[in-house]
CSV table of C-alpha atoms in Angstrom, one decimal:
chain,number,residue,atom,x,y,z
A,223,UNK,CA,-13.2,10.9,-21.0
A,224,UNK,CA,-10.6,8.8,-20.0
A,225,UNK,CA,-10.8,8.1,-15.9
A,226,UNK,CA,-7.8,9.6,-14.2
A,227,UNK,CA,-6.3,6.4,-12.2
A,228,UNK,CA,-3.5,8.6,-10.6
A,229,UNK,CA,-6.2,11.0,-8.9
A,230,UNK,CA,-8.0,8.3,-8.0
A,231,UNK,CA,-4.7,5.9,-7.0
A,232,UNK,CA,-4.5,9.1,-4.5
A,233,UNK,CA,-8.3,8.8,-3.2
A,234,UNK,CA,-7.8,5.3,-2.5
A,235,UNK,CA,-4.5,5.8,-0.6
A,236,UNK,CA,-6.2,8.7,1.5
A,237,UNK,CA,-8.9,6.6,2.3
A,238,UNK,CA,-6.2,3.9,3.5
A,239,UNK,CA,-4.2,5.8,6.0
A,240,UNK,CA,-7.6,7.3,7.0
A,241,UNK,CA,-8.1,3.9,8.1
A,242,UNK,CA,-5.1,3.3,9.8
A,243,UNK,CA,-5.3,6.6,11.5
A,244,UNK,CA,-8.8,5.8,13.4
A,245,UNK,CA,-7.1,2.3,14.3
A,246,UNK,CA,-4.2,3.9,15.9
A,247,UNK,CA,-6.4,6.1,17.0
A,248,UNK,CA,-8.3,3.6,18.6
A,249,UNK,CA,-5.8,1.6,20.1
A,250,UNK,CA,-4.2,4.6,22.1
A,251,UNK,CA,-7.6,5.2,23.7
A,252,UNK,CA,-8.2,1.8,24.0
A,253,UNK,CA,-4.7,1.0,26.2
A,254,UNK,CA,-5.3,4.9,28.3
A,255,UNK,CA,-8.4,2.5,29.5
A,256,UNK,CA,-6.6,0.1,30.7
A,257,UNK,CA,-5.9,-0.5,34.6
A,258,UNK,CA,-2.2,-0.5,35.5
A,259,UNK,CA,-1.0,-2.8,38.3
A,260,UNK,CA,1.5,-0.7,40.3
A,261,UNK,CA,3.0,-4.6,41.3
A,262,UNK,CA,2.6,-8.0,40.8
A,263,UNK,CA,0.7,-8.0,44.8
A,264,UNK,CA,-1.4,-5.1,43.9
A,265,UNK,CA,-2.5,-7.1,40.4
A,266,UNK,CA,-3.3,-10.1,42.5
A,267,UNK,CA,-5.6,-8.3,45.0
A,268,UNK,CA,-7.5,-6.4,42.2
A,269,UNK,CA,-7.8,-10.3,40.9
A,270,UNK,CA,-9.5,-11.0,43.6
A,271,UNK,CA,-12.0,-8.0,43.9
A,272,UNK,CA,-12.3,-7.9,39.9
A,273,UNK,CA,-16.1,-9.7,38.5
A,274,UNK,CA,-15.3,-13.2,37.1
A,275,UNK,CA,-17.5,-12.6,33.9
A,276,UNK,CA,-15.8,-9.5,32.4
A,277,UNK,CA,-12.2,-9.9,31.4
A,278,UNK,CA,-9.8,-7.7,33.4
A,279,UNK,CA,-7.4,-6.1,30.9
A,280,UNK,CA,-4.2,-4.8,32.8
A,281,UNK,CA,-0.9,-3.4,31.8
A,282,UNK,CA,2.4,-4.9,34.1
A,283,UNK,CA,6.4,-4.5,34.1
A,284,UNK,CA,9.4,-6.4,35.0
A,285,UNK,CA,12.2,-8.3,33.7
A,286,UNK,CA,11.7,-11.9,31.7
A,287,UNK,CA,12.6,-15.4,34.0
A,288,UNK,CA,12.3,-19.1,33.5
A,289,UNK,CA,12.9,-21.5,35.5
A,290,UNK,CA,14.3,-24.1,32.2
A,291,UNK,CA,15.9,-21.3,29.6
A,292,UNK,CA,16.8,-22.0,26.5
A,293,UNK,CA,20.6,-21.9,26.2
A,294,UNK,CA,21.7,-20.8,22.2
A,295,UNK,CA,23.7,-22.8,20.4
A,296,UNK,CA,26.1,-20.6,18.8
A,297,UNK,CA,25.9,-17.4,20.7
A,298,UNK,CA,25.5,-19.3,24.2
A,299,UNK,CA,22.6,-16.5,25.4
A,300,UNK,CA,19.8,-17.7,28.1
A,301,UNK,CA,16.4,-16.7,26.6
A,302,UNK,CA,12.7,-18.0,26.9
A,303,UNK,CA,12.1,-17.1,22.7
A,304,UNK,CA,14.3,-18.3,20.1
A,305,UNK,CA,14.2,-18.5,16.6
A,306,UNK,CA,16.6,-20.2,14.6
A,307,UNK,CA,17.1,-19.4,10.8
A,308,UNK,CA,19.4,-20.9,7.9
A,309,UNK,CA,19.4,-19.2,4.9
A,310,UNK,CA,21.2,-20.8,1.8
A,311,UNK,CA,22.3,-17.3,-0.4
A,312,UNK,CA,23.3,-18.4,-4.1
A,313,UNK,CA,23.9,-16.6,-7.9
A,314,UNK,CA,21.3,-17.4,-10.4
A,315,UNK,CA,21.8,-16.6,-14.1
A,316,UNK,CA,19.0,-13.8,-14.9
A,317,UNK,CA,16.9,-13.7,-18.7
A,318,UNK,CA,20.1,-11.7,-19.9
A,319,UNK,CA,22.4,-13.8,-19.1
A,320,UNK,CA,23.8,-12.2,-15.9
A,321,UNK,CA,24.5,-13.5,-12.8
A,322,UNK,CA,22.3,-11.9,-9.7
A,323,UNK,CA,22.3,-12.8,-5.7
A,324,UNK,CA,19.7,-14.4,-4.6
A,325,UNK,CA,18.6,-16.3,-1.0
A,326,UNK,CA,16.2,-18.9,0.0
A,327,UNK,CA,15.1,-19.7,3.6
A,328,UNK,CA,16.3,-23.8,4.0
A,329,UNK,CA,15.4,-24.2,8.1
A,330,UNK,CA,13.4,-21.6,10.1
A,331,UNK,CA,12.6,-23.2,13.6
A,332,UNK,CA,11.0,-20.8,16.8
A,333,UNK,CA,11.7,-22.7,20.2
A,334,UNK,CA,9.4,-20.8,23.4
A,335,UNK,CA,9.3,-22.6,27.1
A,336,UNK,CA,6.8,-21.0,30.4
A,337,UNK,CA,8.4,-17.6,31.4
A,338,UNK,CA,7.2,-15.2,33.5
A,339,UNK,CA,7.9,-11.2,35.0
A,340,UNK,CA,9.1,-10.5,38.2
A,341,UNK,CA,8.9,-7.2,39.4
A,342,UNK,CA,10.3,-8.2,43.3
A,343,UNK,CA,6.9,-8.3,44.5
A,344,UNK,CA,5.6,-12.0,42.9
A,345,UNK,CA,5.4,-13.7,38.8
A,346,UNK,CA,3.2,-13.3,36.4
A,347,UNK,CA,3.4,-15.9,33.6
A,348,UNK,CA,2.9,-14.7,30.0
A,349,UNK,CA,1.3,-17.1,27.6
A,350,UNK,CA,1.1,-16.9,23.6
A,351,UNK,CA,3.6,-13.7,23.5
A,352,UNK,CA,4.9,-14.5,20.4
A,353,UNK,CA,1.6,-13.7,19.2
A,354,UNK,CA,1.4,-10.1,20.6
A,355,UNK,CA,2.2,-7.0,18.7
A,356,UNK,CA,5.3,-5.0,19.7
A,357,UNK,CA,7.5,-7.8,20.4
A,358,UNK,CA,11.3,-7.5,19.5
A,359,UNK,CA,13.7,-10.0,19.4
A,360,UNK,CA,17.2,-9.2,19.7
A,361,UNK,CA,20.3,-11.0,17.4
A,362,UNK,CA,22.1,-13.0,19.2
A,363,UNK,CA,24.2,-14.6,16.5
A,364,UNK,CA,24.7,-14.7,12.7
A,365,UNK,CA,26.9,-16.6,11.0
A,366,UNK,CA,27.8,-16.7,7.2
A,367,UNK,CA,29.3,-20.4,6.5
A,368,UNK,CA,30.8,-20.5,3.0
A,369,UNK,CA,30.1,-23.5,0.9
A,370,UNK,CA,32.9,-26.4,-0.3
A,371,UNK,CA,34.0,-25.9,-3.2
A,372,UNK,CA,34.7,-29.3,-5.7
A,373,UNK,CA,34.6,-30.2,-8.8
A,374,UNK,CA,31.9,-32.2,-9.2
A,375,UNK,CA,29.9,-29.7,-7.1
A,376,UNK,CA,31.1,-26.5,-9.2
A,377,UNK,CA,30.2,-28.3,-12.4
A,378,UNK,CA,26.3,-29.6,-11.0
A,379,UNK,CA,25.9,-26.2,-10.0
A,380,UNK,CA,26.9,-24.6,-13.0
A,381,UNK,CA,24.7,-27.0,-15.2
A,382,UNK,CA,21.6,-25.4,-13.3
A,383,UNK,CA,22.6,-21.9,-13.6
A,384,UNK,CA,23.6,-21.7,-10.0
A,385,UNK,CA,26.8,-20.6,-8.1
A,386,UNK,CA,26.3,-21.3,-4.2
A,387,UNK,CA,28.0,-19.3,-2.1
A,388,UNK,CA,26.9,-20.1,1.5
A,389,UNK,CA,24.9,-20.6,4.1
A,390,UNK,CA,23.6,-17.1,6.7
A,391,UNK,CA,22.6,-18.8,10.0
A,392,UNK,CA,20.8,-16.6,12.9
A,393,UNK,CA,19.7,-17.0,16.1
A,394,UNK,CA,17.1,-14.3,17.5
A,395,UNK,CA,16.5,-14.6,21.7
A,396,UNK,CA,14.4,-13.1,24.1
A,397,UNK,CA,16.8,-13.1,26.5
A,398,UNK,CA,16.3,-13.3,30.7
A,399,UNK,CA,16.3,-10.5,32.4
A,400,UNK,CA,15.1,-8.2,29.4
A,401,UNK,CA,12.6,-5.7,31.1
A,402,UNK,CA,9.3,-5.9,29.2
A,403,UNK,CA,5.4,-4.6,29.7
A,404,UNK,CA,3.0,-6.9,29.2
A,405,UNK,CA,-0.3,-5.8,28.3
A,406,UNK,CA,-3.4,-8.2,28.2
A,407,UNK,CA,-6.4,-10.5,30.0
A,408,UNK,CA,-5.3,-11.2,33.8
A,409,UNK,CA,-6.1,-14.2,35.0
A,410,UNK,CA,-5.5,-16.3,38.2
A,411,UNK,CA,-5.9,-19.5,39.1
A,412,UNK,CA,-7.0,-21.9,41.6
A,413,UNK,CA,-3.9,-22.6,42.6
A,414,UNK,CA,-3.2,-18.9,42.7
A,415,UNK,CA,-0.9,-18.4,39.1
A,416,UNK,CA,-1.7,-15.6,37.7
A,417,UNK,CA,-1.3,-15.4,33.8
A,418,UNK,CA,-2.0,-12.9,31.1
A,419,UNK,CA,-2.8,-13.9,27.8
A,420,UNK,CA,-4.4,-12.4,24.5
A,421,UNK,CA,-7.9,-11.4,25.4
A,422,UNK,CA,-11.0,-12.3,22.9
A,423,UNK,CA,-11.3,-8.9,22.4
A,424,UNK,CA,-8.7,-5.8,23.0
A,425,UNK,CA,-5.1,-5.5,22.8
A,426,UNK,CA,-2.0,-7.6,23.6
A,427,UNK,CA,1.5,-6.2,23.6
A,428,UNK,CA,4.9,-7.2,25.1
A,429,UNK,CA,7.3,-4.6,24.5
A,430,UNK,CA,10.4,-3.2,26.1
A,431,UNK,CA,8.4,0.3,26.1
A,432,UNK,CA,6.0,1.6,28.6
A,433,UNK,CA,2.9,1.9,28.7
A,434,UNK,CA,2.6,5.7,28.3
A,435,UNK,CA,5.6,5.2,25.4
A,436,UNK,CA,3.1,2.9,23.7
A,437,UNK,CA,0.5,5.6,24.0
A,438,UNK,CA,2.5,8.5,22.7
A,439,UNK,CA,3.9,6.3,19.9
A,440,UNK,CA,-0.1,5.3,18.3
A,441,UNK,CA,-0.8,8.6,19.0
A,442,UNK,CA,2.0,10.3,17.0
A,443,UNK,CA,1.1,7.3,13.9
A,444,UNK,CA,-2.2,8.2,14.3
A,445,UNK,CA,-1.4,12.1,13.5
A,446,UNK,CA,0.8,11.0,10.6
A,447,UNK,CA,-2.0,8.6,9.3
A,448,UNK,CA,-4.0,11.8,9.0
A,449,UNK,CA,-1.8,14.3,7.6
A,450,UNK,CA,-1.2,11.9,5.0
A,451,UNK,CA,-4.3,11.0,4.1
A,452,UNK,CA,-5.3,14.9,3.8
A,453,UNK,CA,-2.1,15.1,1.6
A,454,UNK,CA,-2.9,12.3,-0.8
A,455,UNK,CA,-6.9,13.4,-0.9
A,456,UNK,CA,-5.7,16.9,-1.8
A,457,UNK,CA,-3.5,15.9,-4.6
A,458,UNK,CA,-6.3,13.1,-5.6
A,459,UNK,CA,-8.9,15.8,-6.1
A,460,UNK,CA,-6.4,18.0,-7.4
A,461,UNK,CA,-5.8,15.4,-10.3
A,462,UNK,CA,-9.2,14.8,-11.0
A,463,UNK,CA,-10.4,18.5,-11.3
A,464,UNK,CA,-7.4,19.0,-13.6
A,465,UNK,CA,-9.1,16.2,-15.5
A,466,UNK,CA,-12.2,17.4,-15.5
A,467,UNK,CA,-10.8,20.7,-16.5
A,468,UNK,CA,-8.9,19.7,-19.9
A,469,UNK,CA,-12.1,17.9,-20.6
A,470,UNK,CA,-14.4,20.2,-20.4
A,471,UNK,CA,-11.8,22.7,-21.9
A,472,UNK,CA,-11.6,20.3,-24.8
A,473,UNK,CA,-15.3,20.0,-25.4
A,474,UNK,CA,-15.7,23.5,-25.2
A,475,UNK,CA,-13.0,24.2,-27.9
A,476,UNK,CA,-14.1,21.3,-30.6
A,477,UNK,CA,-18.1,22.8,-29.9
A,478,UNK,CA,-16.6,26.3,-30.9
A,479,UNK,CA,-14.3,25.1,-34.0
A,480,UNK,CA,-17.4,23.4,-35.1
A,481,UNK,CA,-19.5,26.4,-35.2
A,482,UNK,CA,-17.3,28.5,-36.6
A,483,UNK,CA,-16.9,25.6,-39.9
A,484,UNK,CA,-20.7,25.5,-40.2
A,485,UNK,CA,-21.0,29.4,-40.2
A,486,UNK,CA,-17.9,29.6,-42.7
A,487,UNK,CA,-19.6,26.9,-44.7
A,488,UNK,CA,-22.9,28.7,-44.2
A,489,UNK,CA,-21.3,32.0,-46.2
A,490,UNK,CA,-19.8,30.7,-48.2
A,491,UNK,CA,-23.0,29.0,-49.5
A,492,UNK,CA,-24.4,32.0,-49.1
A,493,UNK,CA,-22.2,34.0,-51.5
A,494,UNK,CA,-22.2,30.9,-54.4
A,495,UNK,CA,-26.1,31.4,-54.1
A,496,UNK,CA,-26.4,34.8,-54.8
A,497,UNK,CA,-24.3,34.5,-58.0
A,498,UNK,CA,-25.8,31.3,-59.2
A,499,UNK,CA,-29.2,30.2,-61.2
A,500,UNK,CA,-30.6,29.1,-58.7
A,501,UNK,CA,-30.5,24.9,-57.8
A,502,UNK,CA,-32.7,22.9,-56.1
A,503,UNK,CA,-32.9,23.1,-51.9
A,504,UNK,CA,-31.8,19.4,-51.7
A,505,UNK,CA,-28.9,20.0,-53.8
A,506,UNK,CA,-28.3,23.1,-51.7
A,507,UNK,CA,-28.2,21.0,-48.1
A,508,UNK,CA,-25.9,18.3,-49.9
A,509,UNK,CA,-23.3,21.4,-50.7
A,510,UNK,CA,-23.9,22.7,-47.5
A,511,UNK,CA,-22.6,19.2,-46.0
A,512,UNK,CA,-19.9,18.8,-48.7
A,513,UNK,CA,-18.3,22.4,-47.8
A,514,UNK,CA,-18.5,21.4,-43.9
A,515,UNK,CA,-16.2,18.7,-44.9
A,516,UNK,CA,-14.4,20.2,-47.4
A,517,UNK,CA,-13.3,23.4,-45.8
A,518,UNK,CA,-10.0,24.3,-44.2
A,519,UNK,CA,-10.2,24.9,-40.4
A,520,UNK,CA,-7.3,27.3,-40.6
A,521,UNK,CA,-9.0,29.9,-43.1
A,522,UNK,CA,-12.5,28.7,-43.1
A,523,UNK,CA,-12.8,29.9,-46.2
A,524,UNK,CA,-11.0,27.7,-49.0
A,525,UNK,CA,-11.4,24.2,-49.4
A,526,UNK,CA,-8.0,22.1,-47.7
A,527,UNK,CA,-5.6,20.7,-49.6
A,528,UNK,CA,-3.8,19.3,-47.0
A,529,UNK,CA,-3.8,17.5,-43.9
A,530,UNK,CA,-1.6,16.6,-40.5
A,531,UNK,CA,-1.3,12.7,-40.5
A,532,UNK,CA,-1.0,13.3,-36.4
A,533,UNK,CA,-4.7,14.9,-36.7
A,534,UNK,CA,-6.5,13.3,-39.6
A,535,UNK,CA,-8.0,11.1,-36.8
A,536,UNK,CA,-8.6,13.3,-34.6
A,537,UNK,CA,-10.6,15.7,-36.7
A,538,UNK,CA,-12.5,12.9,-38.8
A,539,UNK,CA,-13.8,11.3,-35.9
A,540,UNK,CA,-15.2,14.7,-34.2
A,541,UNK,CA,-16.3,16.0,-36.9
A,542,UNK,CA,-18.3,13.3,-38.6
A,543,UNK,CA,-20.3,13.0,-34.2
A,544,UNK,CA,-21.0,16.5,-35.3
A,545,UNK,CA,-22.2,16.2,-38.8
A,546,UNK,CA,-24.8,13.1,-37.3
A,547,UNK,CA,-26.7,16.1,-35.2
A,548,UNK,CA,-27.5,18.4,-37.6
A,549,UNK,CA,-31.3,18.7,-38.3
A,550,UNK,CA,-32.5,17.3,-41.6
A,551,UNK,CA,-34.6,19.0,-44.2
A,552,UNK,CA,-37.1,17.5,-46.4
């Protein structure tokens, strides 16, 4: 029986986005746990009441500040993130002999300096956030600078089965000013800075969403995760019982073309005996196997003549498994 990989392709998948369901899952309980800091004064007096050996895991708002921004080079935007990337786009000559588009990255560079939220009330600084999940940066520029075109150049290129045909440069920027939540570990200082930061264990986001958009958005994954994994596992067992089906279908219908050539052979030995003088019983069980091989399976009465190329495998290989079970007679 050959395995069904599609059914259980399907299985596999389910058990996937099972996965990902509990994680989501998971995570929205996770961040409806964690305390929310009405202001930046509020978060710095639970600071102060909070134990110093469990980490204090808070959710805060306001909009991005620096005091040294980064100023962009083409696009001229103050941020506290940038990213910087030159890609060099070209034409290649395929295996047929074609010419296709095709890009590689030459310069990718990410620039961060100390930033901070201010919600009115005081700043909370925000280390690693490049790290954190739900960040978005937004473009701030991208530029497509065609490449010179000479002779000598042209002709190089050519001889390596390339055609350049420019350069795509981009500039990505948190800018200042962007309102943001920021969920993570609080901390505070001697000196009285407070900082959030990815905890050893639990989650960190900065994202333009709040904190109950956050929660309805890994809640409505999580419910996806799981309709699709009840939709792939439903087809997957669908697949394989179809399988199982055709095999046991297929079994069933070789077992019962194989009877019904031994009991056809059977009579038809039966009939030769009665008007015969009588041979030997070895001679009669070689006969006996002779006409199981010899008969057609379309009359079951005549010996073939003929044969399907498509099935002469087929029916050779099946019926010489069932030929090596029959009993022997001394």
């Amino acid at each position: 029986m050959l395995i069904p990989w599609g059914g259980v392709g399907c299985c596999l998948s389910a058990a996937a986005l099972y996965l990902l369901g509990r994680s989501s899952g998971r995570d929205a309980e996770v961040l409806r746990s964690v305390a929310r800091a009405g202001s930046t004064k509020d978060l710095a007096a639970i600071l102060d009441t909070a134990s110093k050996v469990l980490p204090l895991v808070v959710a805060v708002s306001g909009r991005v500040g620096s005091d040294t921004p980064l100023i962009c080079q083409q696009s001229g935007m103050r941020g506290v993130i940038v990213e910087e990337t030159a890609e060099q786009h070209f034409l290649k000559h395929n295996d047929a002999g074609s010419w296709i588009q095709d890009s590689a990255v030459m310069l990718s560079v990410s620039k961060e300096v100390p930033w901070y939220l201010d919600d009115g009330t005081g700043r909370v600084f925000v280390v690693g956030a490049r790290g954190a999940a739900g960040l978005v940066l937004t473009v701030a520029s991208e530029v497509f600078e065609e490449s010179g075109r000479t002779l000598v150049r042209g002709t190089l290129d050519y001889l390596q089965g390339l055609k350049m045909l420019g350069v795509k440069r981009t500039e990505r920027v948190l800018p200042t000013g962007t309102s943001l939540t920021v969920v993570g570990e609080a901390i505070k200082d001697d000196v009285g800075t407070i900082r959030i930061q990815r905890p050893h264990k639990g989650p960190f986001y900065v994202s333009p969403k709040s904190i109950d958009q956050l929660i309805m958005n890994l809640g409505k994954w999580a419910k996806l995760y799981q309709l699709a994994s009840m939709g792939f596992a439903a087809f997957g067992v669908f697949l394989l019982a179809k399988r199982a089906l055709q095999h046991f279908l297929e079994r069933k219908r070789r077992h019962e073309l194989q009877k019904r050539v031994h009991a056809a052979a059977a009579q038809k030995q039966a009939r030769e005996a009665e008007g015969g003088n009588g041979t030997s019983d070895v001679d009669s069980n070689n006969k006996k196997d002779q006409l199981v091989l010899d008969i057609c399976v379309i009359c079951l009465e005549q010996e073939y003549n003929a044969v399907w190329p498509h099935v002469l495998l087929y029916e050779l290989l099946f019926s010489f498994d069932e030929l090596s079970t029959l009993p022997e007679k001394n």
